[in-house]
Amino acid sequence: MRKVKTTFSAAGDMLIQRKISTDYEGFKEVSDYISKADVRFFNLETTLHHGEFFGNQFYGGSYLFADPSVLEIAKAYGFNMLSFANNHTMDYAHDGLLATLDAVNQAGFVNAGAGKNLDDAAEPGYLDTANGRVALVSAVSSMMNVAAMAGKQSRRIIGRPGVNGLRIDEKIELTAEEFEVINRIAEQSGVNAKDNISRAEGYQPALPEGVTVLKDLRFVKGDKTCYHTAPNKVDMERIKKAIYEAQMHADYIIVSIHAHEVGGTSKEEPAQFLKEFAHECIDSGAHAVIGHGPHLIRPLEIYKGYPIFYSLGDFILHNESIFKIPEDMYEKYGFTSDATMRELFCKRSNNYTRGLMTDRRMFESFIPYFELEDGKLTHLELLPIELDFEEPRWRNGNPRIKTDCNILERLQAMSAPYGTRIRIDERGIGIVEL
């Protein structure tokens, strides 16, 4: 049996809201780098339609939609595989999701993570290349609301469109003294009265010994004060089942995960559940985990010989190039739709002094290129890019190759605790020591 060597490139969030000229200075260099790989992945962080659908009650922070023709720009960059399972998938409810799915399929992009029902959203997508067949499994933990999850079909009722969601099981561990304080607060305030009645009537299970709640917060008696997160077991098993199925159909498997959740007090530090999720995916047969979501880079880990990118940051960032939105977002900031988008963004950003678009880290990222041969990672390099932070809003947010070492030096520092060693060569490209 011949050895299969397949090459990969990947980018983080393409939050595209306006057309881009493919003639801008720097476009070709970025496109050439992406296009040298067989498999070329990105996260599409917008819905695709013409604004003809109503906005969802729950949305991803901004209501995002773009003309479906932006997929031609994605093709011009060289991409051939994507996920749009993220916190914006349901910005325009089920109609917006289905329109996006149709546009992506019509454009010929292999995709996974969102679908007409849960089985559809959970199943792998497959890309055939001259150098092997690659499966994509995709999920999202940052859904804004659990109603974004797709629903399974029954024997008689069709399933619900949505995303392949990864719910998070959360609990707060407390000392015995702290636990008793929470118990007293719950009992004296009556905050759990409705749920207590529901449990007594048999509609909810009784709380186990050593567990108490305050509404949706779950507390367990332990030895220390600590916040614990873990992947929901039902969702994790569904994702592992997709990886298991993909092993029968593909040479290599990559997993995409959109996760904003943080660990500790830094946006750069991934949450505990995300580390556990990524490790379980590799343990189950995945060859790479590609994270995105928080709009900045997070550590790179080599786990059992395979790469985990906890976040690739942004590839395109047009967060304040939105031309129209539903009334809900105007109301959130104290306006009606008689106001202009400029007024709204000035209010939200405190006259452009806060938010994503004022943080240089959101405009600095990297594109990994890696090679897998005979089931093993044999080469991994990292191309730093910047998104023109200094340019005005109507021109910034588009990627160019960055020539100095600042981005990779930050990645070196945050990845070192994971045992990852990155050497920066004379070209300014990061070479990961394997």
Tab-separated table of C-alpha atoms in Angstrom:
chain	number	residue	atom	x	y	z
A	1	MET	CA	0.000	0.000	0.000
A	2	ARG	CA	1.442	3.375	-1.013
A	3	LYS	CA	2.246	6.061	1.524
A	4	VAL	CA	-0.083	9.062	1.446
A	5	LYS	CA	1.456	12.530	1.903
A	6	THR	CA	-1.141	15.267	2.176
A	7	THR	CA	-0.503	18.960	2.813
A	8	PHE	CA	-2.725	21.363	4.743
A	9	SER	CA	-3.135	25.098	5.258
A	10	ALA	CA	-5.697	26.732	7.528
A	11	ALA	CA	-7.020	30.141	8.514
A	12	GLY	CA	-9.183	31.332	11.369
A	13	ASP	CA	-12.252	33.558	11.240
A	14	MET	CA	-13.207	35.082	7.896
A	15	LEU	CA	-15.609	37.704	9.253
A	16	ILE	CA	-16.236	39.234	5.843
A	17	GLN	CA	-18.880	41.935	5.400
A	18	ARG	CA	-17.741	43.789	2.277
A	19	LYS	CA	-16.259	42.968	-1.100
A	20	ILE	CA	-12.462	42.795	-1.342
A	21	SER	CA	-10.381	43.600	-4.383
A	22	THR	CA	-8.128	40.656	-5.133
A	23	ASP	CA	-5.653	43.161	-6.557
A	24	TYR	CA	-4.754	44.742	-3.231
A	25	GLU	CA	-1.066	44.745	-2.345
A	26	GLY	CA	-0.312	41.563	-0.435
A	27	PHE	CA	-3.243	39.480	-1.657
A	28	LYS	CA	-1.207	37.313	-4.017
A	29	GLU	CA	1.454	36.470	-1.424
A	30	VAL	CA	-1.199	35.284	1.048
A	31	SER	CA	-3.089	33.378	-1.651
A	32	ASP	CA	0.061	31.691	-2.923
A	33	TYR	CA	0.935	30.476	0.567
A	34	ILE	CA	-2.533	29.058	1.203
A	35	SER	CA	-2.760	27.490	-2.245
A	36	LYS	CA	0.416	25.430	-1.970
A	37	ALA	CA	-1.486	22.933	0.217
A	38	ASP	CA	-3.872	20.198	-0.894
A	39	VAL	CA	-6.401	20.947	1.867
A	40	ARG	CA	-7.163	24.627	2.545
A	41	PHE	CA	-9.566	25.341	5.417
A	42	PHE	CA	-11.166	28.468	6.913
A	43	ASN	CA	-14.029	29.393	9.258
A	44	LEU	CA	-16.752	31.430	7.522
A	45	GLU	CA	-18.047	33.762	10.219
A	46	THR	CA	-21.078	35.263	8.538
A	47	THR	CA	-24.367	34.201	7.004
A	48	LEU	CA	-24.850	34.487	3.225
A	49	HIS	CA	-27.980	36.083	1.770
A	50	HIS	CA	-29.297	39.517	0.806
A	51	GLY	CA	-30.884	40.562	4.091
A	52	GLU	CA	-34.315	39.151	3.233
A	53	PHE	CA	-34.725	37.146	6.474
A	54	PHE	CA	-35.778	38.211	9.956
A	55	GLY	CA	-33.158	38.448	12.681
A	56	ASN	CA	-33.030	35.825	15.392
A	57	GLN	CA	-33.759	36.738	19.008
A	58	PHE	CA	-30.350	35.315	19.932
A	59	TYR	CA	-27.418	36.433	17.801
A	60	GLY	CA	-23.642	36.363	17.928
A	61	GLY	CA	-22.954	39.885	19.201
A	62	SER	CA	-23.553	41.533	15.819
A	63	TYR	CA	-25.968	40.473	13.106
A	64	LEU	CA	-23.764	39.315	10.242
A	65	PHE	CA	-24.663	38.655	6.625
A	66	ALA	CA	-22.819	39.108	3.353
A	67	ASP	CA	-23.563	38.697	-0.326
A	68	PRO	CA	-23.022	35.045	-1.336
A	69	SER	CA	-20.552	36.247	-3.963
A	70	VAL	CA	-17.943	36.693	-1.190
A	71	LEU	CA	-17.329	32.972	-1.598
A	72	GLU	CA	-15.609	33.839	-4.878
A	73	ILE	CA	-13.150	35.879	-2.817
A	74	ALA	CA	-12.592	32.857	-0.559
A	75	LYS	CA	-11.878	30.793	-3.673
A	76	ALA	CA	-9.460	33.433	-4.922
A	77	TYR	CA	-7.512	33.097	-1.670
A	78	GLY	CA	-7.320	29.395	-2.496
A	79	PHE	CA	-9.642	27.828	0.086
A	80	ASN	CA	-11.537	24.610	-0.682
A	81	MET	CA	-12.946	23.587	2.729
A	82	LEU	CA	-14.847	25.513	5.412
A	83	SER	CA	-17.041	25.429	8.456
A	84	PHE	CA	-19.685	28.018	9.265
A	85	ALA	CA	-20.643	26.460	12.605
A	86	ASN	CA	-20.083	29.399	14.941
A	87	ASN	CA	-21.924	31.906	17.099
A	88	HIS	CA	-23.228	33.753	14.009
A	89	THR	CA	-24.709	30.743	12.201
A	90	MET	CA	-28.188	31.512	13.544
A	91	ASP	CA	-28.055	35.341	13.340
A	92	TYR	CA	-30.892	35.189	10.791
A	93	ALA	CA	-32.552	32.094	12.246
A	94	HIS	CA	-33.149	28.907	10.304
A	95	ASP	CA	-33.730	30.652	6.975
A	96	GLY	CA	-30.348	32.344	7.182
A	97	LEU	CA	-28.614	29.067	8.018
A	98	LEU	CA	-30.261	27.196	5.141
A	99	ALA	CA	-29.483	29.995	2.666
A	100	THR	CA	-25.841	29.931	3.768
A	101	LEU	CA	-25.717	26.152	3.453
A	102	ASP	CA	-27.133	26.360	-0.075
A	103	ALA	CA	-24.619	29.044	-1.081
A	104	VAL	CA	-21.666	27.101	0.325
A	105	ASN	CA	-22.743	23.887	-1.400
A	106	GLN	CA	-23.425	25.610	-4.707
A	107	ALA	CA	-19.964	27.181	-4.572
A	108	GLY	CA	-18.468	23.711	-4.181
A	109	PHE	CA	-16.924	24.060	-0.711
A	110	VAL	CA	-16.606	20.924	1.384
A	111	ASN	CA	-18.197	21.803	4.726
A	112	ALA	CA	-19.416	20.367	8.012
A	113	GLY	CA	-20.906	21.477	11.330
A	114	ALA	CA	-24.239	22.987	10.254
A	115	GLY	CA	-27.136	21.284	8.537
A	116	LYS	CA	-30.820	20.593	8.064
A	117	ASN	CA	-30.897	18.344	11.121
A	118	LEU	CA	-28.465	17.055	13.728
A	119	ASP	CA	-27.308	14.034	11.748
A	120	ASP	CA	-26.669	16.310	8.773
A	121	ALA	CA	-24.729	18.831	10.901
A	122	ALA	CA	-22.688	16.155	12.687
A	123	GLU	CA	-21.621	14.092	9.683
A	124	PRO	CA	-18.151	14.601	8.188
A	125	GLY	CA	-17.524	16.396	4.919
A	126	TYR	CA	-15.008	14.831	2.536
A	127	LEU	CA	-12.476	16.465	0.246
A	128	ASP	CA	-10.820	14.423	-2.492
A	129	THR	CA	-7.371	15.639	-3.503
A	130	ALA	CA	-4.640	14.292	-5.735
A	131	ASN	CA	-2.804	13.327	-2.554
A	132	GLY	CA	-5.437	11.679	-0.419
A	133	ARG	CA	-8.957	12.003	0.927
A	134	VAL	CA	-9.551	14.227	3.958
A	135	ALA	CA	-12.548	14.372	6.303
A	136	LEU	CA	-13.763	17.448	8.159
A	137	VAL	CA	-15.713	17.160	11.420
A	138	SER	CA	-16.927	20.465	12.845
A	139	ALA	CA	-18.553	21.640	16.081
A	140	VAL	CA	-19.214	24.850	18.025
A	141	SER	CA	-19.350	25.487	21.768
A	142	SER	CA	-20.070	29.254	21.577
A	143	MET	CA	-23.655	29.127	20.303
A	144	MET	CA	-25.057	32.193	22.152
A	145	ASN	CA	-28.094	30.023	22.932
A	146	VAL	CA	-28.595	26.262	23.041
A	147	ALA	CA	-31.558	26.668	20.646
A	148	ALA	CA	-28.946	27.010	17.882
A	149	MET	CA	-28.340	23.265	18.122
A	150	ALA	CA	-29.762	21.163	15.340
A	151	GLY	CA	-32.423	18.611	16.247
A	152	LYS	CA	-32.543	14.925	15.423
A	153	GLN	CA	-35.207	13.573	13.124
A	154	SER	CA	-37.748	11.179	14.558
A	155	ARG	CA	-39.532	8.455	12.647
A	156	ARG	CA	-42.402	10.851	11.952
A	157	ILE	CA	-41.139	14.448	12.369
A	158	ILE	CA	-38.326	16.115	10.428
A	159	GLY	CA	-35.272	17.381	12.277
A	160	ARG	CA	-34.509	21.004	13.138
A	161	PRO	CA	-31.812	22.938	11.228
A	162	GLY	CA	-28.897	24.124	13.341
A	163	VAL	CA	-25.309	23.488	14.348
A	164	ASN	CA	-23.383	20.522	15.674
A	165	GLY	CA	-23.237	21.963	19.163
A	166	LEU	CA	-20.784	21.093	21.913
A	167	ARG	CA	-22.475	21.981	25.177
A	168	ILE	CA	-20.339	22.628	28.244
A	169	ASP	CA	-20.909	20.886	31.560
A	170	GLU	CA	-20.083	23.430	34.269
A	171	LYS	CA	-19.778	23.234	38.033
A	172	ILE	CA	-18.265	25.314	40.798
A	173	GLU	CA	-16.403	23.372	43.469
A	174	LEU	CA	-16.631	24.878	46.957
A	175	THR	CA	-15.244	24.109	50.390
A	176	ALA	CA	-17.703	22.754	52.951
A	177	GLU	CA	-18.065	26.194	54.568
A	178	GLU	CA	-18.712	27.937	51.236
A	179	PHE	CA	-21.146	25.217	50.215
A	180	GLU	CA	-23.255	25.789	53.329
A	181	VAL	CA	-23.362	29.535	52.618
A	182	ILE	CA	-24.734	28.861	49.114
A	183	ASN	CA	-27.266	26.428	50.561
A	184	ARG	CA	-28.504	29.077	53.002
A	185	ILE	CA	-28.759	31.689	50.257
A	186	ALA	CA	-30.796	29.279	48.124
A	187	GLU	CA	-33.131	28.332	50.961
A	188	GLN	CA	-33.667	31.825	52.394
A	189	SER	CA	-34.060	33.619	49.054
A	190	GLY	CA	-36.411	31.075	47.511
A	191	VAL	CA	-34.601	31.444	44.201
A	192	ASN	CA	-34.958	27.707	43.482
A	193	ALA	CA	-38.614	27.409	44.495
A	194	LYS	CA	-39.969	26.679	41.019
A	195	ASP	CA	-37.336	24.016	40.303
A	196	ASN	CA	-37.782	22.479	43.774
A	197	ILE	CA	-41.505	22.063	43.112
A	198	SER	CA	-40.714	20.553	39.712
A	199	ARG	CA	-38.333	18.050	41.338
A	200	ALA	CA	-40.909	17.140	43.977
A	201	GLU	CA	-43.467	16.494	41.221
A	202	GLY	CA	-41.011	14.243	39.380
A	203	TYR	CA	-40.406	16.492	36.367
A	204	GLN	CA	-36.739	16.976	37.242
A	205	PRO	CA	-34.337	14.514	38.886
A	206	ALA	CA	-33.421	15.037	42.525
A	207	LEU	CA	-30.079	16.699	43.221
A	208	PRO	CA	-27.339	14.252	44.235
A	209	GLU	CA	-25.792	14.418	47.684
A	210	GLY	CA	-23.193	17.200	47.868
A	211	VAL	CA	-24.728	19.208	45.013
A	212	THR	CA	-26.742	22.413	45.196
A	213	VAL	CA	-27.865	25.025	42.681
A	214	LEU	CA	-28.634	28.711	42.387
A	215	LYS	CA	-30.880	28.825	39.311
A	216	ASP	CA	-28.533	27.661	36.501
A	217	LEU	CA	-25.340	27.634	38.596
A	218	ARG	CA	-24.343	24.190	39.888
A	219	PHE	CA	-22.197	23.834	43.022
A	220	VAL	CA	-20.469	20.736	44.398
A	221	LYS	CA	-18.932	20.245	47.812
A	222	GLY	CA	-15.179	19.678	47.579
A	223	ASP	CA	-11.790	20.626	48.984
A	224	LYS	CA	-11.171	23.939	47.200
A	225	THR	CA	-12.812	26.780	45.328
A	226	CYS	CA	-12.617	26.072	41.621
A	227	TYR	CA	-14.621	26.441	38.392
A	228	HIS	CA	-14.731	23.245	36.313
A	229	THR	CA	-15.753	22.860	32.665
A	230	ALA	CA	-15.967	19.659	30.622
A	231	PRO	CA	-17.386	18.706	27.223
A	232	ASN	CA	-20.944	17.459	27.445
A	233	LYS	CA	-20.732	13.667	27.264
A	234	VAL	CA	-23.615	13.223	24.814
A	235	ASP	CA	-22.171	15.789	22.400
A	236	MET	CA	-18.638	14.453	22.786
A	237	GLU	CA	-19.773	10.933	21.935
A	238	ARG	CA	-21.570	12.206	18.818
A	239	ILE	CA	-18.393	13.960	17.634
A	240	LYS	CA	-16.244	10.908	18.396
A	241	LYS	CA	-18.706	8.770	16.448
A	242	ALA	CA	-18.234	11.058	13.421
A	243	ILE	CA	-14.449	10.672	13.730
A	244	TYR	CA	-14.877	6.910	13.972
A	245	GLU	CA	-17.017	6.899	10.825
A	246	ALA	CA	-14.548	9.121	8.964
A	247	GLN	CA	-11.735	6.648	9.619
A	248	MET	CA	-13.469	4.271	7.196
A	249	HIS	CA	-13.676	6.867	4.427
A	250	ALA	CA	-10.599	9.113	4.578
A	251	ASP	CA	-6.821	9.117	4.883
A	252	TYR	CA	-6.834	12.026	7.339
A	253	ILE	CA	-9.350	13.725	9.639
A	254	ILE	CA	-9.353	17.314	10.829
A	255	VAL	CA	-11.684	18.698	13.497
A	256	SER	CA	-12.875	22.306	13.553
A	257	ILE	CA	-14.075	23.855	16.821
A	258	HIS	CA	-15.403	27.397	17.361
A	259	ALA	CA	-14.905	28.339	21.019
A	260	HIS	CA	-14.825	31.792	22.635
A	261	GLU	CA	-14.749	30.484	26.201
A	262	VAL	CA	-11.681	31.396	28.256
A	263	GLY	CA	-9.624	29.695	30.916
A	264	GLY	CA	-8.472	31.764	33.876
A	265	THR	CA	-8.417	35.522	33.335
A	266	SER	CA	-6.898	35.766	29.840
A	267	LYS	CA	-8.628	35.545	26.464
A	268	GLU	CA	-5.502	33.801	25.159
A	269	GLU	CA	-5.892	30.863	27.551
A	270	PRO	CA	-8.293	28.138	26.322
A	271	ALA	CA	-10.917	26.812	28.713
A	272	GLN	CA	-10.378	23.442	30.351
A	273	PHE	CA	-13.204	21.768	28.429
A	274	LEU	CA	-11.576	22.801	25.141
A	275	LYS	CA	-8.299	21.111	26.046
A	276	GLU	CA	-10.176	17.968	27.041
A	277	PHE	CA	-12.216	18.104	23.832
A	278	ALA	CA	-9.135	18.475	21.630
A	279	HIS	CA	-7.305	15.636	23.364
A	280	GLU	CA	-10.315	13.322	23.060
A	281	CYS	CA	-10.571	14.098	19.340
A	282	ILE	CA	-6.910	13.173	18.784
A	283	ASP	CA	-7.300	10.081	20.989
A	284	SER	CA	-10.278	9.056	18.831
A	285	GLY	CA	-8.380	9.287	15.538
A	286	ALA	CA	-8.290	12.935	14.426
A	287	HIS	CA	-5.009	14.175	12.917
A	288	ALA	CA	-5.439	17.892	13.711
A	289	VAL	CA	-7.762	20.155	15.708
A	290	ILE	CA	-8.283	23.652	14.312
A	291	GLY	CA	-9.726	26.151	16.776
A	292	HIS	CA	-11.092	29.635	16.160
A	293	GLY	CA	-13.535	32.007	17.821
A	294	PRO	CA	-11.971	34.519	20.252
A	295	HIS	CA	-10.555	36.705	17.429
A	296	LEU	CA	-6.988	36.357	18.653
A	297	ILE	CA	-4.343	33.660	18.648
A	298	ARG	CA	-4.119	31.016	21.339
A	299	PRO	CA	-1.453	28.405	22.109
A	300	LEU	CA	-0.315	25.657	19.766
A	301	GLU	CA	0.038	22.205	21.292
A	302	ILE	CA	1.522	19.074	19.759
A	303	TYR	CA	-0.413	16.239	21.399
A	304	LYS	CA	0.620	12.650	20.677
A	305	GLY	CA	2.354	13.917	17.556
A	306	TYR	CA	-0.578	15.906	16.142
A	307	PRO	CA	-1.274	19.668	16.145
A	308	ILE	CA	-3.931	21.404	18.215
A	309	PHE	CA	-4.406	25.049	17.264
A	310	TYR	CA	-6.474	26.438	20.131
A	311	SER	CA	-7.225	29.522	18.031
A	312	LEU	CA	-5.887	30.800	14.712
A	313	GLY	CA	-7.322	34.273	15.332
A	314	ASP	CA	-8.784	36.315	12.495
A	315	PHE	CA	-8.170	35.981	8.778
A	316	ILE	CA	-10.550	38.796	7.795
A	317	LEU	CA	-12.151	41.198	10.303
A	318	HIS	CA	-14.916	43.511	9.025
A	319	ASN	CA	-16.790	43.774	12.302
A	320	GLU	CA	-17.824	47.406	11.769
A	321	SER	CA	-18.568	47.173	8.057
A	322	ILE	CA	-22.167	46.051	8.600
A	323	PHE	CA	-24.679	48.021	6.547
A	324	LYS	CA	-28.016	47.057	8.119
A	325	ILE	CA	-29.298	45.091	11.115
A	326	PRO	CA	-32.582	44.093	12.799
A	327	GLU	CA	-34.271	46.403	15.283
A	328	ASP	CA	-33.152	44.242	18.219
A	329	MET	CA	-29.557	45.409	17.961
A	330	TYR	CA	-30.569	49.069	17.757
A	331	GLU	CA	-32.668	48.638	20.908
A	332	LYS	CA	-29.754	47.005	22.732
A	333	TYR	CA	-27.799	50.265	22.438
A	334	GLY	CA	-30.722	52.617	23.087
A	335	PHE	CA	-31.558	53.480	19.464
A	336	THR	CA	-34.259	52.788	16.922
A	337	SER	CA	-33.590	51.959	13.294
A	338	ASP	CA	-33.931	55.666	12.505
A	339	ALA	CA	-30.311	55.879	13.720
A	340	THR	CA	-27.381	55.221	11.414
A	341	MET	CA	-24.989	52.329	11.769
A	342	ARG	CA	-22.254	54.859	12.469
A	343	GLU	CA	-24.174	56.166	15.488
A	344	LEU	CA	-24.649	52.648	16.777
A	345	PHE	CA	-20.996	51.667	16.435
A	346	CYS	CA	-19.857	54.949	18.012
A	347	LYS	CA	-22.051	54.148	21.015
A	348	ARG	CA	-20.935	50.522	21.248
A	349	SER	CA	-17.237	51.356	20.957
A	350	ASN	CA	-17.367	54.538	23.079
A	351	ASN	CA	-16.296	56.560	20.040
A	352	TYR	CA	-13.923	53.851	18.821
A	353	THR	CA	-11.958	53.574	22.056
A	354	ARG	CA	-12.945	50.006	23.004
A	355	GLY	CA	-13.907	46.701	21.414
A	356	LEU	CA	-12.396	44.293	18.883
A	357	MET	CA	-11.527	46.933	16.339
A	358	THR	CA	-9.353	48.875	18.793
A	359	ASP	CA	-7.236	45.883	19.892
A	360	ARG	CA	-4.182	45.193	17.743
A	361	ARG	CA	-4.157	41.541	18.821
A	362	MET	CA	-7.348	40.975	16.827
A	363	PHE	CA	-5.487	42.038	13.691
A	364	GLU	CA	-2.523	39.700	14.163
A	365	SER	CA	-2.670	36.036	13.275
A	366	PHE	CA	-0.886	33.213	11.493
A	367	ILE	CA	-1.557	30.626	8.806
A	368	PRO	CA	-0.227	27.139	9.516
A	369	TYR	CA	1.043	24.895	6.742
A	370	PHE	CA	1.617	21.271	7.685
A	371	GLU	CA	2.331	17.918	6.105
A	372	LEU	CA	1.033	14.510	7.098
A	373	GLU	CA	2.692	11.429	5.638
A	374	ASP	CA	1.901	7.810	6.378
A	375	GLY	CA	-0.288	8.956	9.274
A	376	LYS	CA	2.377	11.131	10.907
A	377	LEU	CA	2.980	14.872	11.181
A	378	THR	CA	6.294	15.447	9.392
A	379	HIS	CA	6.414	19.240	8.996
A	380	LEU	CA	4.637	22.253	10.517
A	381	GLU	CA	5.366	25.897	9.778
A	382	LEU	CA	3.562	29.134	10.638
A	383	LEU	CA	3.200	32.228	8.448
A	384	PRO	CA	2.449	35.413	10.443
A	385	ILE	CA	-0.145	37.780	8.963
A	386	GLU	CA	-1.555	41.176	9.912
A	387	LEU	CA	-4.888	42.756	9.019
A	388	ASP	CA	-3.917	46.425	8.516
A	389	PHE	CA	-4.791	47.650	12.015
A	390	GLU	CA	-3.587	51.192	11.252
A	391	GLU	CA	-5.859	51.647	8.208
A	392	PRO	CA	-9.331	53.273	8.416
A	393	ARG	CA	-12.378	51.054	8.991
A	394	TRP	CA	-13.334	50.863	5.317
A	395	ARG	CA	-9.895	49.510	4.321
A	396	ASN	CA	-8.632	47.481	7.259
A	397	GLY	CA	-9.322	43.897	8.219
A	398	ASN	CA	-7.716	42.206	5.186
A	399	PRO	CA	-4.670	39.904	5.534
A	400	ARG	CA	-1.086	40.585	4.497
A	401	ILE	CA	2.119	38.755	5.369
A	402	LYS	CA	3.767	40.350	8.426
A	403	THR	CA	7.522	40.747	8.192
A	404	ASP	CA	8.626	41.128	11.828
A	405	CYS	CA	8.583	38.484	14.573
A	406	ASN	CA	6.177	39.966	17.142
A	407	ILE	CA	3.263	37.628	16.397
A	408	LEU	CA	5.333	34.462	16.449
A	409	GLU	CA	7.189	35.567	19.574
A	410	ARG	CA	3.827	35.913	21.343
A	411	LEU	CA	2.849	32.470	20.086
A	412	GLN	CA	6.188	31.065	21.262
A	413	ALA	CA	5.626	32.399	24.775
A	414	MET	CA	2.027	31.210	25.160
A	415	SER	CA	2.784	27.777	23.636
A	416	ALA	CA	5.898	27.060	25.720
A	417	PRO	CA	3.903	25.812	28.762
A	418	TYR	CA	2.395	23.187	26.417
A	419	GLY	CA	5.873	21.932	25.559
A	420	THR	CA	5.782	23.424	22.053
A	421	ARG	CA	9.050	24.742	20.632
A	422	ILE	CA	8.885	27.198	17.722
A	423	ARG	CA	11.970	28.400	15.872
A	424	ILE	CA	11.696	31.561	13.754
A	425	ASP	CA	13.779	31.199	10.600
A	426	GLU	CA	15.453	33.848	8.447
A	427	ARG	CA	12.260	34.325	6.399
A	428	GLY	CA	10.271	35.232	9.533
A	429	ILE	CA	8.360	31.931	9.366
A	430	GLY	CA	7.875	29.783	12.446
A	431	ILE	CA	9.160	26.215	12.291
A	432	VAL	CA	7.700	23.883	14.919
A	433	GLU	CA	10.167	21.355	16.305
A	434	LEU	CA	8.569	17.920	16.092
